[in-house]
XYZ file of C-alpha atoms in Angstrom:
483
model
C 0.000 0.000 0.000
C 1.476 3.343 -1.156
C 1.289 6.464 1.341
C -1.690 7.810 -0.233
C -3.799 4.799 0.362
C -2.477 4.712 3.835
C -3.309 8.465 4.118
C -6.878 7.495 2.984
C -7.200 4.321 4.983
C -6.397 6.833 8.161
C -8.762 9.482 7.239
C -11.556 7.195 6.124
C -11.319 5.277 9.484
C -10.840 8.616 11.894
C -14.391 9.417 10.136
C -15.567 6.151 10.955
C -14.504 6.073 14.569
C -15.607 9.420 15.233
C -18.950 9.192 13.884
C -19.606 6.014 15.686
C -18.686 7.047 19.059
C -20.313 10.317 18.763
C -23.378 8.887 21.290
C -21.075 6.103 22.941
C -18.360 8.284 24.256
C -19.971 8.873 27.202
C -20.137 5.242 28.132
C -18.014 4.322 31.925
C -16.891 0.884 31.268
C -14.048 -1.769 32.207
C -11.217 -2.511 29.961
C -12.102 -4.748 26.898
C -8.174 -6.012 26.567
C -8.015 -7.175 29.280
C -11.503 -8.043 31.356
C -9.564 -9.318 34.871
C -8.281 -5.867 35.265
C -10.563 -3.217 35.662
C -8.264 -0.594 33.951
C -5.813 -2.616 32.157
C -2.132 -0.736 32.061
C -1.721 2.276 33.655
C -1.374 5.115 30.773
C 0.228 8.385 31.114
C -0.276 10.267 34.539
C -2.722 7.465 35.985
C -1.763 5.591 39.141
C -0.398 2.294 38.540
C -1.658 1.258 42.140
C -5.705 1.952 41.127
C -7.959 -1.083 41.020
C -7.840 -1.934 44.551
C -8.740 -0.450 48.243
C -5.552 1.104 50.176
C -6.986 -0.520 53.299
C -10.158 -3.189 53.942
C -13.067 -0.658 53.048
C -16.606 -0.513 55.337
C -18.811 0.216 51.648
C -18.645 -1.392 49.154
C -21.086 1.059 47.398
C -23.002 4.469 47.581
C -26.223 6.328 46.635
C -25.770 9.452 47.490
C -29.576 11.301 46.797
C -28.397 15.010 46.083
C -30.553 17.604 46.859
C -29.917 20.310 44.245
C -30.940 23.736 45.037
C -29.914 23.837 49.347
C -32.539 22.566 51.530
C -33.422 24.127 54.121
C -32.050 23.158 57.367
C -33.841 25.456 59.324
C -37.172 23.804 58.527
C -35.814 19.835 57.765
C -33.156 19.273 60.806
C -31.447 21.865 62.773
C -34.172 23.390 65.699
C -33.415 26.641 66.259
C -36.464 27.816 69.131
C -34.281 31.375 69.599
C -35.647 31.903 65.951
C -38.789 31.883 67.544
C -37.995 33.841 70.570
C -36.539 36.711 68.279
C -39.198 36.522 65.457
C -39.197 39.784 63.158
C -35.719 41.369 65.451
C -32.671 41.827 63.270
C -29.917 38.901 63.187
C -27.435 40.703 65.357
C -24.234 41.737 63.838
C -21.899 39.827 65.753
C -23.697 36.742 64.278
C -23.181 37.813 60.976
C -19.534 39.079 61.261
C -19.354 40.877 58.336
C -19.623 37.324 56.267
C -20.542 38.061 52.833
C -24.283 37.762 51.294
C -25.306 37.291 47.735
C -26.630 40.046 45.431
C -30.592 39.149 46.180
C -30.404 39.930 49.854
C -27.478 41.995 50.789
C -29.354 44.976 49.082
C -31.474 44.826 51.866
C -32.151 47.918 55.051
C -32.964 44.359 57.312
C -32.653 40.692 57.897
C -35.153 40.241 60.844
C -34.934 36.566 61.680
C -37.566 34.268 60.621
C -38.645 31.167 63.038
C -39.743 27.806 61.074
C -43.469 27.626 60.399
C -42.801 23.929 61.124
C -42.941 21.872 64.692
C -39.894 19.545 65.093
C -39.765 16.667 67.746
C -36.800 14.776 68.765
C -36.482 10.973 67.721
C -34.248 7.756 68.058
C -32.227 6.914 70.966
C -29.783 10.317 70.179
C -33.299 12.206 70.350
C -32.563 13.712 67.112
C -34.434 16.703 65.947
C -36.499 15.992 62.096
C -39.438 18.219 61.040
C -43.215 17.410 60.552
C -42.320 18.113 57.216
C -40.280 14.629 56.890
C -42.672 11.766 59.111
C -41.122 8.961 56.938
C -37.467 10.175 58.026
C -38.233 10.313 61.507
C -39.563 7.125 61.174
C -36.319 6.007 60.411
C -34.179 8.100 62.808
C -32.292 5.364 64.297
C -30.632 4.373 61.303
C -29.453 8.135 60.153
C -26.185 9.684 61.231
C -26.380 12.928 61.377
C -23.773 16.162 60.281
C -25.145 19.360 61.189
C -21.926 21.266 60.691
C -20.817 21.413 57.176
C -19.730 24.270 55.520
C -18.576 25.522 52.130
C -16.555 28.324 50.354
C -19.311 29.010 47.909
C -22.099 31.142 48.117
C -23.831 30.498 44.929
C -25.425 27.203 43.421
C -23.464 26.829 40.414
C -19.463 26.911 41.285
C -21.387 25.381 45.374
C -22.940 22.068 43.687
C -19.319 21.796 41.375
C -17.565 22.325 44.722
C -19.584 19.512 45.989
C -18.987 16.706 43.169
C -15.781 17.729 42.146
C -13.693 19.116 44.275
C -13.167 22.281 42.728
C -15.308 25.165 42.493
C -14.412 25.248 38.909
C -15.809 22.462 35.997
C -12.773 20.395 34.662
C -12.212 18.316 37.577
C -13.325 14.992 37.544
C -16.951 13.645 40.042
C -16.607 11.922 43.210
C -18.014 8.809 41.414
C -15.359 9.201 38.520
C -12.788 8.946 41.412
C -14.765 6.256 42.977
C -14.953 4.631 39.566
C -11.077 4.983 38.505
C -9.699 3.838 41.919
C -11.990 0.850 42.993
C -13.465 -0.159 38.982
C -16.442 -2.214 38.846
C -18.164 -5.625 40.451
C -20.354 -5.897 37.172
C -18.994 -5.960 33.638
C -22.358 -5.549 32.286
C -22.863 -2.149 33.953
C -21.369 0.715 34.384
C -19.546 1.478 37.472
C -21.052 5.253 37.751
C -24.786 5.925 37.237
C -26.449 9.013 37.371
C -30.105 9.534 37.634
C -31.991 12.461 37.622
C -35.145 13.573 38.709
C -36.691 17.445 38.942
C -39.319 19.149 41.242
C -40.747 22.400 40.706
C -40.671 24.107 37.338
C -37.648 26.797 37.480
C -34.969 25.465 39.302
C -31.740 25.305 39.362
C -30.108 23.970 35.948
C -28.002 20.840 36.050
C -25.008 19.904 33.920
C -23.122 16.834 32.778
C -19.834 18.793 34.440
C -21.338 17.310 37.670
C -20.616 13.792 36.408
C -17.929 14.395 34.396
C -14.544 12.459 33.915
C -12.580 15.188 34.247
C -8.574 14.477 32.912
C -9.284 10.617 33.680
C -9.627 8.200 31.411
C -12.909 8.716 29.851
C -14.607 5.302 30.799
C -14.598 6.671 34.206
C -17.507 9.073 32.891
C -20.934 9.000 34.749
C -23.771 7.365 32.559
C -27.250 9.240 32.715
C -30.373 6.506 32.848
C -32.835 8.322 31.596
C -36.681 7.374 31.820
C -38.573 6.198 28.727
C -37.807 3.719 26.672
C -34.469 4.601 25.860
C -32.924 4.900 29.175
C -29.539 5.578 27.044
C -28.988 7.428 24.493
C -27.731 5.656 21.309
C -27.453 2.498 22.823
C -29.796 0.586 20.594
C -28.682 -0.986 17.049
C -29.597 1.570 14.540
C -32.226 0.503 11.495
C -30.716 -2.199 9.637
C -28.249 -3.221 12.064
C -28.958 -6.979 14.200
C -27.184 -8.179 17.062
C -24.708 -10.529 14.742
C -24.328 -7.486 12.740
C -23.149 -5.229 15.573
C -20.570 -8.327 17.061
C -19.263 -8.800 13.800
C -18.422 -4.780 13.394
C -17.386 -4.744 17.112
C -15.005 -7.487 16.492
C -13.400 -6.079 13.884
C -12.962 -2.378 14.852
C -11.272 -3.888 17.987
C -8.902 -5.321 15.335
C -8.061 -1.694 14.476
C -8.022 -0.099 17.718
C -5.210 -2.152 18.938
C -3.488 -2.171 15.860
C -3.516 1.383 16.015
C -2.948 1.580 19.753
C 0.552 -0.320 19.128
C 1.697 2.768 16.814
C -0.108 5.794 18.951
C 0.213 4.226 22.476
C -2.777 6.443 23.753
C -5.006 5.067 26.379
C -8.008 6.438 25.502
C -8.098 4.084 21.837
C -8.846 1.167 24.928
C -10.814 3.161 26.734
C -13.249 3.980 23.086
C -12.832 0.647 21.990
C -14.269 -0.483 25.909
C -16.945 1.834 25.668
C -18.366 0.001 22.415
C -18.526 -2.974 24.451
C -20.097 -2.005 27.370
C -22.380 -0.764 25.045
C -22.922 -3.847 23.606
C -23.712 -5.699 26.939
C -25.744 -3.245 28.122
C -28.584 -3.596 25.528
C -29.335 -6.561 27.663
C -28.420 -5.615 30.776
C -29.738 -2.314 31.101
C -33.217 -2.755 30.052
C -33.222 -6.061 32.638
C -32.265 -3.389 35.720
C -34.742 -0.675 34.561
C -37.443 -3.016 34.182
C -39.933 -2.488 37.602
C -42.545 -4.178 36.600
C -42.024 -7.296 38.215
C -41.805 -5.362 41.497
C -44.374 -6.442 43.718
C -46.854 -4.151 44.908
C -45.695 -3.592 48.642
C -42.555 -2.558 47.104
C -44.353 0.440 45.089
C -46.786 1.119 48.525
C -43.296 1.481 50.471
C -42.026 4.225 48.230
C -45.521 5.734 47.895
C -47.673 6.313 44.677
C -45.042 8.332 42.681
C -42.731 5.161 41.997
C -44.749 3.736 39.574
C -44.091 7.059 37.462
C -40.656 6.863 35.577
C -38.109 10.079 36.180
C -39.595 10.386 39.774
C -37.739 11.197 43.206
C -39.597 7.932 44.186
C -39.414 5.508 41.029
C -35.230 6.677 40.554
C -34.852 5.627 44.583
C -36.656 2.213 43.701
C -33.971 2.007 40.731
C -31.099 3.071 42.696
C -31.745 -0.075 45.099
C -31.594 -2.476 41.988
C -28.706 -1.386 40.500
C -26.283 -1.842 43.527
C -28.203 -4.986 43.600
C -26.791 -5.746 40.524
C -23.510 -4.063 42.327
C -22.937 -0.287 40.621
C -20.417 0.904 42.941
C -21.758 4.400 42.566
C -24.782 5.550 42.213
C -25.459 9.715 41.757
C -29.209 10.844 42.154
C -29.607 13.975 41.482
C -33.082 16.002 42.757
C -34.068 19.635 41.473
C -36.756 21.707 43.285
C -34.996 23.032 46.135
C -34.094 26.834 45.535
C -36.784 28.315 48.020
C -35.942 31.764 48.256
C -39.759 32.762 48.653
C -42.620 31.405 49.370
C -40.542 29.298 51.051
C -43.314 27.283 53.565
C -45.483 26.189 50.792
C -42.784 25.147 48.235
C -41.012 22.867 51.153
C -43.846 21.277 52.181
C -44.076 20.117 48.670
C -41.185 19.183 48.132
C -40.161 17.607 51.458
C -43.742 15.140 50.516
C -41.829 14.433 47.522
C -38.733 13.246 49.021
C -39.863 11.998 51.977
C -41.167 8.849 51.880
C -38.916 7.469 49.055
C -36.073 8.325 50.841
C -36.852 6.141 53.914
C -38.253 3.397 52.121
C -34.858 2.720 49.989
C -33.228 2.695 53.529
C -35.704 0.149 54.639
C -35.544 -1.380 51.413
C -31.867 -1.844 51.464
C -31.748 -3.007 55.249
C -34.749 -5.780 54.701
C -32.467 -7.242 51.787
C -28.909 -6.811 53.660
C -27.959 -4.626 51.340
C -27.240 -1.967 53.935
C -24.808 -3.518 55.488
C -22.578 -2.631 52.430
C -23.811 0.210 50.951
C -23.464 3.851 52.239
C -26.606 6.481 51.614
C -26.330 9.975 51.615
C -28.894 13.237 51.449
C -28.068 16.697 51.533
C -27.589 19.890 48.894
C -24.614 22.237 48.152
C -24.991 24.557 51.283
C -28.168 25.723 53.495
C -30.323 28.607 53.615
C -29.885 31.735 56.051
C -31.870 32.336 59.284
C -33.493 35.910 58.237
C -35.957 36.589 55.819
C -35.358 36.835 52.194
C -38.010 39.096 51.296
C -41.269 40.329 53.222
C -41.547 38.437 56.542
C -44.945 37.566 57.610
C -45.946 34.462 59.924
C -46.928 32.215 57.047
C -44.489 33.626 54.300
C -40.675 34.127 54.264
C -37.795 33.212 51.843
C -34.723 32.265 52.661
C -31.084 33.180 51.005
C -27.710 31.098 50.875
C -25.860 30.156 53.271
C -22.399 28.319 52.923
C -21.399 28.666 56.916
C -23.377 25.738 58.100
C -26.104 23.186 56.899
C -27.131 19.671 57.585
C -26.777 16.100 55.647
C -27.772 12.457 56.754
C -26.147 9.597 56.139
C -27.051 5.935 56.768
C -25.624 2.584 55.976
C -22.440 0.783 56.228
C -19.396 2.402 58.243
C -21.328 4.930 60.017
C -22.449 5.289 63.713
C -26.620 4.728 63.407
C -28.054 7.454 66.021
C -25.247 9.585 65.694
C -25.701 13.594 65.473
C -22.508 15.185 64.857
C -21.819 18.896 64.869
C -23.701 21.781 66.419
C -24.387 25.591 65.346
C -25.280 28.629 67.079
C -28.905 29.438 68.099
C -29.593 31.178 65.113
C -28.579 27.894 62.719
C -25.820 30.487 61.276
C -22.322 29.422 62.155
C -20.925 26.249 63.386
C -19.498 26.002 66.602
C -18.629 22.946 67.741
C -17.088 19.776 65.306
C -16.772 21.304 61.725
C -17.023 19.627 58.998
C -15.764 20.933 55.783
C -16.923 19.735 51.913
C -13.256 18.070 51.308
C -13.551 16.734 54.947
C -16.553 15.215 53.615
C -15.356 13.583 50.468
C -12.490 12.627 52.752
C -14.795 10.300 54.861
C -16.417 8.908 51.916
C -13.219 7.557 50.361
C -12.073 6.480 53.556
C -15.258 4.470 53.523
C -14.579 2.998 50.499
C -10.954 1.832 51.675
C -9.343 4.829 49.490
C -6.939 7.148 51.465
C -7.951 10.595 49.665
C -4.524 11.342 49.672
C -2.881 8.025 47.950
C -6.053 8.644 44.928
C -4.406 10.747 42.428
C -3.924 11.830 38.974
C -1.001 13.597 37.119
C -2.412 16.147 35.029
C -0.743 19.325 32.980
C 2.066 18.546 34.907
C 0.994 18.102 38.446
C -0.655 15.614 40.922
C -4.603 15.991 41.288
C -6.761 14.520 43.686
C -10.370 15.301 45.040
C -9.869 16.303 48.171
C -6.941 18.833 46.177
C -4.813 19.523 49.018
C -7.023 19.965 51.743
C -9.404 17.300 53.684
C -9.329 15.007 57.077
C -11.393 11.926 57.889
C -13.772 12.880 60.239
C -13.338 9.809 62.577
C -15.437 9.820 64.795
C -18.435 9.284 62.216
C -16.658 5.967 61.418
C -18.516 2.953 62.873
């Protein structure tokens, strides 16, 4: 073959291989050369050591049930009864300290300090304070450890939610489940490691974006996957017109020919990492519609997580699906829930959505525990920061808003590796700074990994010529969570 045909052989199979991965690419699978290890060999910058735990790990997977938007903590978790006591005064200034506001409050002459509408009542053996708003929760309360002292750097619910997945207030870096993905790999060859579902509230919220789930500079198969509801839960995953499932092996087969034919000349990782992603692709047209498929659910299932799981894209039904796919063992599981960005009207709009959450949310901890599935797998709920204890807004005894707050908010956790009955952390009687046990967002991740048998600082990634990891160069396990 003279140079031009070579020329044109190149060309004519860089058109080939682009257009065909243009709806794959996105794909998180394991290595197709070779299937016993997860990542195959290490490529430029990755960690030769990946693959494996640093240390025996407490979960073996996680759901963690993100609450985009910043719920409230003032009305879900953290009783403040001086809120009440000081209705309608100003937050005093020593409180405050100066900290910085956003642009849609700190215009204002006041911030007189507005009490929940809602009762709370103390539950479990740690007598643990949940709102009326969440029943199912409380129900629940002795399986939930609680953190009521995180805090955050950013104010606003774009570079805040980033912050939270990534590490990094700015998009680039890779998700938590990307690093979960690259360092531990997957228990099931037939799914992807990473799974993101998403599921959306009130009309008008916040925005989401596929930076959340993002690879980053890793190898692209450590990409989230979005499972969409409808009938094609991914995109392009289905043969095209024409094209049977002989058809697609025989292809499959032979492109892998000429991705490691080419990799032997280029050397680049990510020709295995495409090459992978066509056959994950090509299990999961069985696989995936298997593990979406709730129809054989029996009906106490559905009653447990309430009417709205029996209506694809809900909170509820994407809860349900979250329990079978780390049944079928996805080590990470990202469910993302819009609705939360309450900055008026703020009693009505939680009372929705808390009903929305609610029950779902303590039924897949049920639901987990009856099956022994918790004993494994690590749950968490909370959003990108909390919401401030003055009004945002008019103040009136059944209406108030409420603006960002980064200093201090509340999550839950529950599952494998954490004390059950456990509230950790405490903030000031206005719910506005922390004051005893911080916890900060990299402190968090910190824990998580540590959970997972991954020291946070061991996990890294050399990138435009320096070392990257999650946690950056901040972070410490916060011990005494650890069961």
């Amino acid at each position: 073959m003279d140079i031009q045909d070579q020329l044109h052989d190149q060309l004519s199979r860089r058109n080939f291989l682009g257009q065909a991965s243009a709806g794959l690419g996105t794909i998180a699978l394991a290595s197709l050369l070779n299937p016993t290890n997860l990542f195959g060999a290490a490529g430029p910058g990755e960690n030769p050591a990946v693959g494996k735990p640093h240390f025996p790990p407490k979960v073996k997977r996680v759901i963690y049930l993100f609450q985009s938007g910043a719920p409230s903590q003032l009305e879900l978790f953290d009783y403040k009864p001086k809120l009440e006591a000081m209705w309608g005064q100003d937050l005093p200034a020593s409180v405050r300290n100066g900290q910085r506001l956003t642009g849609m409050s700190a215009g204002q002459s006041r911030f007189p300090l507005a009490a929940s509408k809602y009762k709370f009542a103390q539950y479990g053996p740690s007598r643990m304070w949940i709102s009326e708003l969440l029943p199912h929760t409380a129900s629940i309360a002795s399986d939930l450890t609680f953190v009521r002292s995180l805090h955050t750097e950013a104010i606003n619910h774009d570079p805040a939610v980033t912050f939270f997945q990534t590490g990094s207030q700015q998009a680039g870096r890779p998700s938590l489940g990307s690093w979960v993905s690259y360092g531990l790999g997957s228990d099931n060859q037939n799914l992807p490691s990473f799974v993101v579902l998403l599921s959306k509230g009130r009309d008008g919220d916040q925005p989401l974006y596929a930076k959340l789930w993002s690879n980053g500079f890793l190898p692209s198969v450590h990409q989230g996957v979005v499972f969409r509801s409808g009938p094609d839960p991914v995109y392009y995953l289905n043969n095209p017109p024409g094209i049977d499932k002989s058809s697609r092996r025989r292809m499959l087969d032979y492109l892998g020919k000429l991705h490691q034919e080419q990799f032997k000349h280029v050397l680049d990782p990510e020709i295995n990492s495409r090459m992978a992603q066509y056959e994950m692709a090509y299990r999961m047209q069985t696989s995936v519609p298997e593990t979406l498929d709730i129809s054989k659910e029996p009906d106490y299932i559905f009653d447990m997580y309430g009417p709205d799981s029996r209506k694809p894209g809900t909170f509820a039904a994407n809860c349900l699906l979250a329990r079978k796919l780390v049944e079928k063992d996805v080590k990470f599981v990202q469910l993302y829930h819009q609705g939360w960005d309450q900055h008026g009207n703020l009693p009505n709009d939680i009372k929705i959505q808390a009903k929305s959450v609610d029950q779902p949310s303590a039924a897949l901890i049920m639901d987990l525990k009856q099956r022994g599935l918790l004993d494994d797998t690590l749950v968490i709920w909370g959003g990108e920061f909390g919401r401030g204890a003055y009004s945002q807004g008019k103040l009136t005894r059944d209406n108030y808003g409420r603006d960002h707050h980064p200093r201090a908010f509340s999550v839950w956790m529950a599952g494998a590796g954490v004390k059950k009955g456990l509230v950790y952390g405490e903030t000031d009687d206005f719910g506005y700074n922390v004051i005893k046990e911080p916890v900060h967002v990299h402190d968090f991740q910190a824990t998580i990994l540590h959970l997972l048998g991954v020291d946070h600082e061991k996990l890294t990634f050399k990138s435009q010529g320096r070392r990257y990891r999650l946690t950056d160069v901040h972070g410490n396990v916060v011990k005494p969570l650890l069961a």
